[in-house]
Short mmCIF file of C-alpha atoms in Angstrom, two decimals:
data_model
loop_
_atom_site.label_atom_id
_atom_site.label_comp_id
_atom_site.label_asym_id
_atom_site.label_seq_id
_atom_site.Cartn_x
_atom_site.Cartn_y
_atom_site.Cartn_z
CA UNK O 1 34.64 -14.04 -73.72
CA UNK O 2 37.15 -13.33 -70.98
CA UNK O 3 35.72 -13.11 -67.54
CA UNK O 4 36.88 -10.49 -65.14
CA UNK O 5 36.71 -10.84 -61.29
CA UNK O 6 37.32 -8.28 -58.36
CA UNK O 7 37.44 -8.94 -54.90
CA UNK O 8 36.16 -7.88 -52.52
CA UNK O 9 32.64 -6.79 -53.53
CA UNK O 10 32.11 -4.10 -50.69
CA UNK O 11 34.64 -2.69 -48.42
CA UNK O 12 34.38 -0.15 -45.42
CA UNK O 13 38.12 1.01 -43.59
CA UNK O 14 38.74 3.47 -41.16
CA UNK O 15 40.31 6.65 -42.52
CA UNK O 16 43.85 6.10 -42.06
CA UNK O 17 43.53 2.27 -43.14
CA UNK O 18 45.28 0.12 -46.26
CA UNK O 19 43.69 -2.02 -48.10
CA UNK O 20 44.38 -4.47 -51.00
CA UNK O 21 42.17 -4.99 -54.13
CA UNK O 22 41.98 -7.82 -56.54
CA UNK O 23 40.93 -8.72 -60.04
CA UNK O 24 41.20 -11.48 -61.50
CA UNK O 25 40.82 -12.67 -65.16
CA UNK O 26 40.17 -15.64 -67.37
CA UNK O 27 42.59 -15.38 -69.86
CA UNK O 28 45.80 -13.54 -71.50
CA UNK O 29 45.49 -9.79 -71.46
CA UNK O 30 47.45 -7.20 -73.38
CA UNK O 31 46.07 -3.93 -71.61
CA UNK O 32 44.71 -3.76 -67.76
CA UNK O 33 43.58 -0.56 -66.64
CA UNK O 34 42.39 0.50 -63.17
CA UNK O 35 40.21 2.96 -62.73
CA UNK O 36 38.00 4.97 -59.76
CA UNK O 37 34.48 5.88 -60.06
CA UNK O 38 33.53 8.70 -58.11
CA UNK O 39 30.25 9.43 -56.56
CA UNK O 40 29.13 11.69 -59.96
CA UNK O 41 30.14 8.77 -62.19
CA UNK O 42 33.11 9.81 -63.49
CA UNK O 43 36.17 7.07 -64.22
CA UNK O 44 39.15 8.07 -63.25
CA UNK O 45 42.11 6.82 -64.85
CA UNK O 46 44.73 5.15 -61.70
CA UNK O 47 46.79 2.94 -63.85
CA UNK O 48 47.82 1.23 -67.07
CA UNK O 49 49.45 -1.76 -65.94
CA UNK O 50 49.10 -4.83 -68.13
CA UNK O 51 52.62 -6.37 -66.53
CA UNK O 52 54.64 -5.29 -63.72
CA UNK O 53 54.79 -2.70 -60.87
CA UNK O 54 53.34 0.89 -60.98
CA UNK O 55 53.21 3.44 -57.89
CA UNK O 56 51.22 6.59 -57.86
CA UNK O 57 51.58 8.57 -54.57
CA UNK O 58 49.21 5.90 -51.77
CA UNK O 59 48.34 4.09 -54.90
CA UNK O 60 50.16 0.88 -56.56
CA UNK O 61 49.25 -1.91 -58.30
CA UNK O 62 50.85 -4.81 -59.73
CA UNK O 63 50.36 -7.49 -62.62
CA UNK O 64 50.93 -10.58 -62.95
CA UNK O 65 49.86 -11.64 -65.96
CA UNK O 66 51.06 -15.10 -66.25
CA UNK O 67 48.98 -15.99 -63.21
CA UNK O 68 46.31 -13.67 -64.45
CA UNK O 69 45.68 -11.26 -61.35
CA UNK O 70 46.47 -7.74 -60.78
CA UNK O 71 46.44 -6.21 -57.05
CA UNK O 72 45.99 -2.59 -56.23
CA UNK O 73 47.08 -1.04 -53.07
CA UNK O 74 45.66 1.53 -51.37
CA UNK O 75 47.52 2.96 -48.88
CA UNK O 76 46.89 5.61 -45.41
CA UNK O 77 42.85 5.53 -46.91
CA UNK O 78 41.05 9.50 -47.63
CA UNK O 79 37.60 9.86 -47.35
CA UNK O 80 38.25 11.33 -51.24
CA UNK O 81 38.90 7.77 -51.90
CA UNK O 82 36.03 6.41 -51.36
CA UNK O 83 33.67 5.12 -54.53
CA UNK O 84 33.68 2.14 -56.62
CA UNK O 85 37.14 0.61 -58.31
CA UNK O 86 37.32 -1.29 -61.60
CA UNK O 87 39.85 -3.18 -63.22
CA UNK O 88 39.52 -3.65 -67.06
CA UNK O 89 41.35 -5.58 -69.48
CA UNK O 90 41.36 -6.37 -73.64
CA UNK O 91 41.80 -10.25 -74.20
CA UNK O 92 42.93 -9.92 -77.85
CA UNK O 93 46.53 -8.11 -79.33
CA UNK O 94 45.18 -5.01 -81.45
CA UNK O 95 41.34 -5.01 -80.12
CA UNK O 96 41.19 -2.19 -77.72
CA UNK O 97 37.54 -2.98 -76.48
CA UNK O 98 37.71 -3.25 -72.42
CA UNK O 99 35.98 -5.39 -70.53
CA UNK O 100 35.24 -4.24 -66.96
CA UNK O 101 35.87 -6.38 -64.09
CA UNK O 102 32.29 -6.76 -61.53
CA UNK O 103 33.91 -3.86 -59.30
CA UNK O 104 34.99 -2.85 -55.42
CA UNK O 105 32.74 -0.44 -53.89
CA UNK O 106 34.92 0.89 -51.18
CA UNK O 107 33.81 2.89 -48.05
CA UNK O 108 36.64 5.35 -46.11
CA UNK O 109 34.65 6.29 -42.63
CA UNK O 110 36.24 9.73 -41.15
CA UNK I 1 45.92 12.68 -69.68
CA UNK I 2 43.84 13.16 -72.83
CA UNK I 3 40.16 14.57 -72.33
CA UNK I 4 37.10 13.19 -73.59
CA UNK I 5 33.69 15.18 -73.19
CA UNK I 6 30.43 14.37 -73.25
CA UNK I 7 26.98 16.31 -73.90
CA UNK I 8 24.59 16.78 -72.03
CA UNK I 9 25.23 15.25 -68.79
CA UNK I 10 21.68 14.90 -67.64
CA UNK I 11 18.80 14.86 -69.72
CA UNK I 12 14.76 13.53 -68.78
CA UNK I 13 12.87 12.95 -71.32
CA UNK I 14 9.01 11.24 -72.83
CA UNK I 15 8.90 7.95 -73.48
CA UNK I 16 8.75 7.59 -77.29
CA UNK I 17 11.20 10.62 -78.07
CA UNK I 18 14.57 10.51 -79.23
CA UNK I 19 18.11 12.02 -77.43
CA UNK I 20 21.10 12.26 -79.29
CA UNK I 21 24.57 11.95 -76.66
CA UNK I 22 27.80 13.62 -78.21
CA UNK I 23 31.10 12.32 -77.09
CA UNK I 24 34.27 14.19 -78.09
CA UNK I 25 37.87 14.13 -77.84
CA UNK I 26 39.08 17.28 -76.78
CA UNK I 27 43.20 17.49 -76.85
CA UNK I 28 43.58 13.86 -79.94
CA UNK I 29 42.11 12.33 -82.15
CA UNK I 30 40.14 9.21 -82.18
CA UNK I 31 39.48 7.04 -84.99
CA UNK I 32 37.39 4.93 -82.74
CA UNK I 33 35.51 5.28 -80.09
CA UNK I 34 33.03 3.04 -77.44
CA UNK I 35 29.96 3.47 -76.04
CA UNK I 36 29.18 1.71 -72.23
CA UNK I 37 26.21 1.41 -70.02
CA UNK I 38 25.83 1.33 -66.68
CA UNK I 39 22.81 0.36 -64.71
CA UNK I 40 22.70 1.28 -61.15
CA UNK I 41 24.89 -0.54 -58.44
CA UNK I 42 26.46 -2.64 -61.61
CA UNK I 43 29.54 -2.57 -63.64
CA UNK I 44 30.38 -1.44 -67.44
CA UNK I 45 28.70 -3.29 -70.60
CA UNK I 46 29.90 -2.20 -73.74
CA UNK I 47 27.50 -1.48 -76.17
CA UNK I 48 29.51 -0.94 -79.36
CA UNK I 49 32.18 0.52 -80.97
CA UNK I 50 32.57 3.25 -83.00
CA UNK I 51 34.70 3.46 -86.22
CA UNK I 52 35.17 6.98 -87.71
CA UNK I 53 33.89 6.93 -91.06
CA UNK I 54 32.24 3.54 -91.09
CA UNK I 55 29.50 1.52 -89.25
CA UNK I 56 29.78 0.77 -85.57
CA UNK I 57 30.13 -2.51 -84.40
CA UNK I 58 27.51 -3.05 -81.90
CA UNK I 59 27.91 -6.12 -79.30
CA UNK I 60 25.70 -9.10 -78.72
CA UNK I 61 21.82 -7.87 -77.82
CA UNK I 62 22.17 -4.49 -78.46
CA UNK I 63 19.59 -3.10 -81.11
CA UNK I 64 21.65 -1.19 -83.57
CA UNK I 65 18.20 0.43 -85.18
CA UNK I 66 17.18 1.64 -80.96
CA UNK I 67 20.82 2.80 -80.64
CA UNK I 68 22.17 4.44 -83.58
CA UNK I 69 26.12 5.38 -83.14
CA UNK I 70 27.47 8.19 -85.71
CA UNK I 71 31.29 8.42 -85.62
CA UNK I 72 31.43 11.74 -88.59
CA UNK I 73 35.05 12.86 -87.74
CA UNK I 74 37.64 12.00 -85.96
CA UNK I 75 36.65 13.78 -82.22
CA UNK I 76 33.44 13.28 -82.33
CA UNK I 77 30.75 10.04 -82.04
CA UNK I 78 27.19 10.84 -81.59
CA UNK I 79 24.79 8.11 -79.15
CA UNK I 80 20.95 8.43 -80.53
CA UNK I 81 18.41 6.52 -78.28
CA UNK I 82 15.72 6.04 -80.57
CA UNK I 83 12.28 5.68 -79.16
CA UNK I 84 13.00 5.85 -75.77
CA UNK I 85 11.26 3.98 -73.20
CA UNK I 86 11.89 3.58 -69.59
CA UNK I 87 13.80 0.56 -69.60
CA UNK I 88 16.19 2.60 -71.26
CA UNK I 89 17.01 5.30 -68.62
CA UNK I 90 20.68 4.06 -67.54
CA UNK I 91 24.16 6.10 -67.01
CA UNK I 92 25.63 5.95 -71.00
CA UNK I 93 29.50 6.48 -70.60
CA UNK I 94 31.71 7.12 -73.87
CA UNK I 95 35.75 6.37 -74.14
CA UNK I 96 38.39 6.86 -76.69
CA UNK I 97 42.42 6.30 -76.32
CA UNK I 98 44.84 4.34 -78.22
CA UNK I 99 46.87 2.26 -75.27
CA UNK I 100 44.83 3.62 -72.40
CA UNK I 101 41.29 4.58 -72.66
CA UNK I 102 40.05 7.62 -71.37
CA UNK I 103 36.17 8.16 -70.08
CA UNK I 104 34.03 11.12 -70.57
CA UNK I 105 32.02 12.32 -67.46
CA UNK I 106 29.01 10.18 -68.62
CA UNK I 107 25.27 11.16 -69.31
CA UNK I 108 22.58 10.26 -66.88
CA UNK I 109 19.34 9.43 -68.98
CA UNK I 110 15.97 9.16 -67.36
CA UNK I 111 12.90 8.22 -68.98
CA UNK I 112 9.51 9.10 -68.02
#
């Protein structure tokens, strides 16, 4: 099956800080999400981006999918940002199943 | 976004009992719907998926008989941990979406 990727495992940023996340994958995607886990467990939707360039407020991301990689941007770092970041992607046109990427536990220290 | 619920969020329980999770679509429907797991410090495994109306299609090593997946209409698929031991106590996250998926809040099972 397709292997997903993030880098880096753990990160810890001053408040104020931007930072750059990566995932990448093993083979053609039709859907990439990204999403934030919060301290109570709860994924929170930050983008649908399986091509291209989104932005969301500090957020972006971008995809590209021919070189199999997606970067999201995180920019003037919250404490409320902190938690763990996934990337997840479905390998096959019509199968919606998601497979996560190994995550980016990331620290913002006031 | 759309809104996906799940029931109860925390429940501790004897080893050898059953819990039953519900997941449920709360604003669209879902004619299918997938169960994760997440062990502590680790990323999402899905465990199977569930087809409204049918049988769920469970993934590679996971037990369909331990974890029985009931998908009766379409906004709501039911998790039953059958038998539950303590290897078993894990965080059990549902989904559903068409395009994007969208998470419910997650369950925390312990087992005793």
């Amino acid at each position: 099956g397709i292997q997903v990727e993030q880098s880096p495992p753990d990160l810890i940023l001053q408040e104020g800080a931007n930072s750059t996340l990566r995932c990448n994958f093993s083979d053609s995607v039709n859907n990439l999400q990204w999403f934030h886990q919060n301290p109570w467990g709860q994924l929170i939707n930050l983008f649908y981006i399986p091509s291209g360039t989104k932005q969301n407020g500090r957020l972006s991301a971008t995809t590209v999918a021919t070189e199999r990689y997606s970067l999201l941007y995180i920019s003037s770092s919250q404490t409320t940002d902190s938690g763990v970041y996934f990337c997840a992607v479905t390998a096959n046109f019509g199968n919606e199943k998601l497979t996560f990427g190994t995550g980016t536990r990331l620290t913002i220290i006031p | 976004g759309a809104v996906v619920s799940q029931h109860p969020s925390r429940v501790i329980c004897k080893s050898g009992t059953s819990v039953k999770i519900e997941c449920r679509s709360l604003d669209f429907q879902a004619t299918t719907m997938f169960w994760y797991r997440q062990f502590p410090k680790q990323s999402l495994m899905l465990m199977a998926t569930s087809n409204e109306g049918s049988k769920a299609t469970y993934e590679q090593g996971v037990e369909k008989d331990k974890f029985l997946i009931n998908h009766a209409s379409l906004t709501l698929s039911t998790l039953t941990v059958t038998s539950a031991h303590p290897e078993d106590s894990s965080f059990y996250i549902c989904s559903a979406g068409q395009v994007t998926q969208y998470f419910g809040p997650g369950t925390r099972l312990t087992v005793l």
